[in-house]
PDB file of C-alpha atoms in Angstrom:
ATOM      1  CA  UNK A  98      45.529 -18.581 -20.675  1.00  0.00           C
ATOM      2  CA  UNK A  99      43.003 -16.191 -20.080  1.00  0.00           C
ATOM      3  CA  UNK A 100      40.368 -16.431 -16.610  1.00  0.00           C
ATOM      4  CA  UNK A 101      37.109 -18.162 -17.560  1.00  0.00           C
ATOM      5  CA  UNK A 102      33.503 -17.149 -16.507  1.00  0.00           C
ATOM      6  CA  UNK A 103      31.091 -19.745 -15.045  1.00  0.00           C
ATOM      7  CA  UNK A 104      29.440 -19.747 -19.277  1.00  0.00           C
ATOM      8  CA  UNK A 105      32.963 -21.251 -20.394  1.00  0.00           C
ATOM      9  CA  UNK A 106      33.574 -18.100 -21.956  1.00  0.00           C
ATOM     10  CA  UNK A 107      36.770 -15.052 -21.000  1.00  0.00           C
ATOM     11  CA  UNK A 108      36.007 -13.339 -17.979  1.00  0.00           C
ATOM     12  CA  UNK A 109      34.202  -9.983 -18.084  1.00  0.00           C
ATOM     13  CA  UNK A 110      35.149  -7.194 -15.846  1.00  0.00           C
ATOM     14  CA  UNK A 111      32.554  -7.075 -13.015  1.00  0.00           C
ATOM     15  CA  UNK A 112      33.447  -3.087 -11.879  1.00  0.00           C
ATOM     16  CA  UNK A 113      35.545  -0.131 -11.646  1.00  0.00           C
ATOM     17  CA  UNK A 114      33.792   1.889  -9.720  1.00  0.00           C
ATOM     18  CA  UNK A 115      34.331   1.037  -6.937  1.00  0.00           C
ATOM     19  CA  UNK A 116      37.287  -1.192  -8.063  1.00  0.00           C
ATOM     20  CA  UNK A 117      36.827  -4.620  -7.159  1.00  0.00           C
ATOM     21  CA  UNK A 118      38.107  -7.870  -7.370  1.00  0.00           C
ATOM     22  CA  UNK A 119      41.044  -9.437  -4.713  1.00  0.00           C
ATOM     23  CA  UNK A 120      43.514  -7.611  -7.014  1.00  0.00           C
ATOM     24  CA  UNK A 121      41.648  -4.619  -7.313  1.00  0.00           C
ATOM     25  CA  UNK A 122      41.883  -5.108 -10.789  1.00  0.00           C
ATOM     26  CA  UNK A 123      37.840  -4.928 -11.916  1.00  0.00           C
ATOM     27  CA  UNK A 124      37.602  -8.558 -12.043  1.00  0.00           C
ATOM     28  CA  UNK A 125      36.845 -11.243  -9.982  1.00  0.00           C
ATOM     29  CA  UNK A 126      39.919 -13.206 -11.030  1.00  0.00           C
ATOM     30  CA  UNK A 127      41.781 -15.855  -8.340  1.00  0.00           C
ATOM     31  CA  UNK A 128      44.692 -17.407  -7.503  1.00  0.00           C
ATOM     32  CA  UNK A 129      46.417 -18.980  -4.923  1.00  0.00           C
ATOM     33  CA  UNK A 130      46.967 -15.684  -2.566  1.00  0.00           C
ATOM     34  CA  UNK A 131      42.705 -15.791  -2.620  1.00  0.00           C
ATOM     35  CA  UNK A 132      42.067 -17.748  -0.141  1.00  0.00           C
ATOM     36  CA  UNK A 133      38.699 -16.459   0.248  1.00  0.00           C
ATOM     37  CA  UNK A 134      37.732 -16.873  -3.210  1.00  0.00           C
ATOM     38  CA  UNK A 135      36.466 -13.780  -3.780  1.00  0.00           C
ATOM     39  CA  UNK A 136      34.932 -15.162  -7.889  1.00  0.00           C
ATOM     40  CA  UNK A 137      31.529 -13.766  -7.725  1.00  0.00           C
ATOM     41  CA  UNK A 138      30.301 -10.934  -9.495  1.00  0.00           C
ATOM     42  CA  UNK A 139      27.702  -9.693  -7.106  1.00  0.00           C
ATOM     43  CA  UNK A 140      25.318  -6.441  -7.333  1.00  0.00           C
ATOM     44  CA  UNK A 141      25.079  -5.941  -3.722  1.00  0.00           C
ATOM     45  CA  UNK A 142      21.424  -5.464  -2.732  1.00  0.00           C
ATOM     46  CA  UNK A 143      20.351  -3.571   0.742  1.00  0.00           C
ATOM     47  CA  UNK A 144      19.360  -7.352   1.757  1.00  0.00           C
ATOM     48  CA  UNK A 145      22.623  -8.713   1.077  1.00  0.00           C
ATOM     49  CA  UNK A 146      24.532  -6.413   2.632  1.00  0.00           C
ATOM     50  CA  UNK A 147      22.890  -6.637   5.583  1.00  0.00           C
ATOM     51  CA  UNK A 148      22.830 -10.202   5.721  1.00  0.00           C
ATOM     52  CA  UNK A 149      26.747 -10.084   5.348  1.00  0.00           C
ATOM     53  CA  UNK A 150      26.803  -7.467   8.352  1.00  0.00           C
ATOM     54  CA  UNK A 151      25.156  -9.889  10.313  1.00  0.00           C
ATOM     55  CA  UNK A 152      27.275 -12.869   9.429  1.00  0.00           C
ATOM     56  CA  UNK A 153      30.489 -10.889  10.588  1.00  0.00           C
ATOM     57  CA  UNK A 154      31.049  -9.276   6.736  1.00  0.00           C
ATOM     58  CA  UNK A 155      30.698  -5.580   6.889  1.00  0.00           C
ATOM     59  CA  UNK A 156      30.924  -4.488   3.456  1.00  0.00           C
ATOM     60  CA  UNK A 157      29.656  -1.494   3.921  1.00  0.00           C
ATOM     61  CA  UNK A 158      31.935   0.362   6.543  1.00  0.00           C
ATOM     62  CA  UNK A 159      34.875   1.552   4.243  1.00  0.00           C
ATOM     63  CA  UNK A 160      38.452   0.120   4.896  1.00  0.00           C
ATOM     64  CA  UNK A 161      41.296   2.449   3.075  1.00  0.00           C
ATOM     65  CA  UNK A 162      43.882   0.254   3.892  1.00  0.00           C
ATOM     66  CA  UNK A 163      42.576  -2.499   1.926  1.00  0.00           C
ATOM     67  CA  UNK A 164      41.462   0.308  -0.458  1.00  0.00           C
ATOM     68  CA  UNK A 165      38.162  -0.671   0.331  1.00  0.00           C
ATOM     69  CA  UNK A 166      35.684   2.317   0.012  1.00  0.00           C
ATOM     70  CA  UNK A 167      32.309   0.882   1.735  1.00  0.00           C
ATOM     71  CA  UNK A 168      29.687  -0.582  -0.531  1.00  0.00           C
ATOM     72  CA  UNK A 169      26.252   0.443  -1.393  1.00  0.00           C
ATOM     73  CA  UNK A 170      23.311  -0.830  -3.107  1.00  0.00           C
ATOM     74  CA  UNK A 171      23.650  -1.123  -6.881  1.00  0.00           C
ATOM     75  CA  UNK A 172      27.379  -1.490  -6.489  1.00  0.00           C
ATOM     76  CA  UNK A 173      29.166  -4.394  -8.866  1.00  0.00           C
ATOM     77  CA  UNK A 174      31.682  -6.393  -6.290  1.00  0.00           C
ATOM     78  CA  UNK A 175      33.653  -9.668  -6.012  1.00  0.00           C
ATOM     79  CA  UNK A 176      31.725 -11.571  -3.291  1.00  0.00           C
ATOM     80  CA  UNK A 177      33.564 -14.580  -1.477  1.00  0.00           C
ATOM     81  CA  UNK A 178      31.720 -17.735  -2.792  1.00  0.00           C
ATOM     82  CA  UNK A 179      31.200 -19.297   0.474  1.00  0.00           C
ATOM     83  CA  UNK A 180      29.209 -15.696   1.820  1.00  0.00           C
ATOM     84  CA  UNK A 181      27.151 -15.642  -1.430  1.00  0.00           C
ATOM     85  CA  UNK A 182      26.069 -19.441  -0.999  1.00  0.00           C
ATOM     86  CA  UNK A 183      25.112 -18.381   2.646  1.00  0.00           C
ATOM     87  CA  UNK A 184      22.933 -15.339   1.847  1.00  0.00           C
ATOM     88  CA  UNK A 185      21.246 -17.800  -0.907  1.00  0.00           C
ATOM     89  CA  UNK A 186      20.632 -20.019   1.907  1.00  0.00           C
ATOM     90  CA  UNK A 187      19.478 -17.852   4.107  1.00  0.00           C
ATOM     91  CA  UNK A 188      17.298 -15.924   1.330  1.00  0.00           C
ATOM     92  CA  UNK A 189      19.536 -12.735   0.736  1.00  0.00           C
ATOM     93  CA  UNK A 190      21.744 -13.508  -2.256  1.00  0.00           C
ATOM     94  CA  UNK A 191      22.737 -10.815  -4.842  1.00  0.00           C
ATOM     95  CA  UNK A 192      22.031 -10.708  -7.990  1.00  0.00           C
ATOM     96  CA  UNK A 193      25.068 -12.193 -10.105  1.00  0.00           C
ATOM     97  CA  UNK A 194      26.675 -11.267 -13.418  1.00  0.00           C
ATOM     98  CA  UNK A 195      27.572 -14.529 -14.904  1.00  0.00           C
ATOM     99  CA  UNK A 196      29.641 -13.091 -17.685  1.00  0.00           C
ATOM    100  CA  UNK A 197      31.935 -11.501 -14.821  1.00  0.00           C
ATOM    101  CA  UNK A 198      32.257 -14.955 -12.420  1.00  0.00           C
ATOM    102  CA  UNK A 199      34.882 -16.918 -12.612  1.00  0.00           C
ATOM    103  CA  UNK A 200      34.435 -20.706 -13.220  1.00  0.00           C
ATOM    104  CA  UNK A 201      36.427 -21.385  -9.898  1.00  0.00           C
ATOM    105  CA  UNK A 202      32.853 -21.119  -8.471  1.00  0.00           C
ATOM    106  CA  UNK A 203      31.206 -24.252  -9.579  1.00  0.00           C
ATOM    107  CA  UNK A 204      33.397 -25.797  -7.834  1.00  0.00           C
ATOM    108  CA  UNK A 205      31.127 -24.896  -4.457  1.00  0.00           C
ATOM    109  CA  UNK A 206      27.940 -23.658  -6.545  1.00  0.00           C
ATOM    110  CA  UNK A 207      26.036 -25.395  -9.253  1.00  0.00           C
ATOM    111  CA  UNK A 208      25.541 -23.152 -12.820  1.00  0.00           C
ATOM    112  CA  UNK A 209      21.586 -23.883 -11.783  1.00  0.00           C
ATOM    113  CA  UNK A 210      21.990 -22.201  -8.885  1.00  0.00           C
ATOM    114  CA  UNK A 211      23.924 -18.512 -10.130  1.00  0.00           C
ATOM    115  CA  UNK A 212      21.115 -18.491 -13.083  1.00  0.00           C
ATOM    116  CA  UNK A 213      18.434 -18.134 -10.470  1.00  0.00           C
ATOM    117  CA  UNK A 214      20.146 -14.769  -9.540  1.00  0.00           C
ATOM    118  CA  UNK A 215      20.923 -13.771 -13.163  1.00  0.00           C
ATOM    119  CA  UNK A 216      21.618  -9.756 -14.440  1.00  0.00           C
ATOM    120  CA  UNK A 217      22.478  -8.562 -17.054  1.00  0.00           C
ATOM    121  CA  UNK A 218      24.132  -5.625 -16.296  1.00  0.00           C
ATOM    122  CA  UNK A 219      25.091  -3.051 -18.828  1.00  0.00           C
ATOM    123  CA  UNK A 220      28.629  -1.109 -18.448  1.00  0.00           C
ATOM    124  CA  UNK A 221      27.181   2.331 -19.346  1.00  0.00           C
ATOM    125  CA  UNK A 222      24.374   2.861 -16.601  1.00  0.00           C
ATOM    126  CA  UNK A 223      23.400   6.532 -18.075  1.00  0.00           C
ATOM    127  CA  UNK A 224      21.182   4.848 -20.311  1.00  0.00           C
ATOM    128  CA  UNK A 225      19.035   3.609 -17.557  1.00  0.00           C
ATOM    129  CA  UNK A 226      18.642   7.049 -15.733  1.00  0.00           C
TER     130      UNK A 226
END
């Protein structure tokens, strides 16, 4: 059976570049080896990724041996759900693709909640340059 967003729907790919996702895959898919829970599709924000340096989550410095390349703003990324429901309570969450979240998140984070930080965001960019 296929992985399920937060709308009930099959999971979207959140991004490829950079390649996200626990298994690096482009989606923010789960299982038992995640014990971090890495389910949201954020686009990380200057805010947020500050906020994460300062809780002890540098998601910026890149990391090649967890083929991590360093994240900037406007970047699509698999967020842990417990960081992203701390920078919404401190007042720097991300906005969140819903299409690309796995359901695995309501489980710690109301639907209510993820909508207040709702995007849309399109696959091809080019048309927004």
């Amino acid at each position: 059976m296929a992985d399920r967003n937060v709308l009930g729907e099959d999971l979207e790919s959140c991004g490829t570049d950079p390649m996200t996702g626990f298994y690096r895959d482009g989606c923010c898919s789960t299982g038992p080896e995640d014990v971090g829970s890495h389910t949201i599709c954020a686009v990380v924000t200057a805010e947020f990724l500050e906020h994460q340096r300062s809780i002890g989550n540098d998601l910026s410095t890149p990391m090649p041996v967890y083929r991590f390349p360093g994240l900037v703003p406007g970047d699509r990324w698999c967020v842990t759900a417990r960081n992203w429901l701390r920078a919404h309570q401190d007042g720097a969450a991300a906005p969140v693709v819903l299409a690309a979240t796995h359901q695995n998140v309501l489980e710690l984070i109301p639907l209510t909640v993820l909508q207040q930080y709702s995007v849309d965001v399109p696959t091809d960019l080019s048309g927004l340059e």
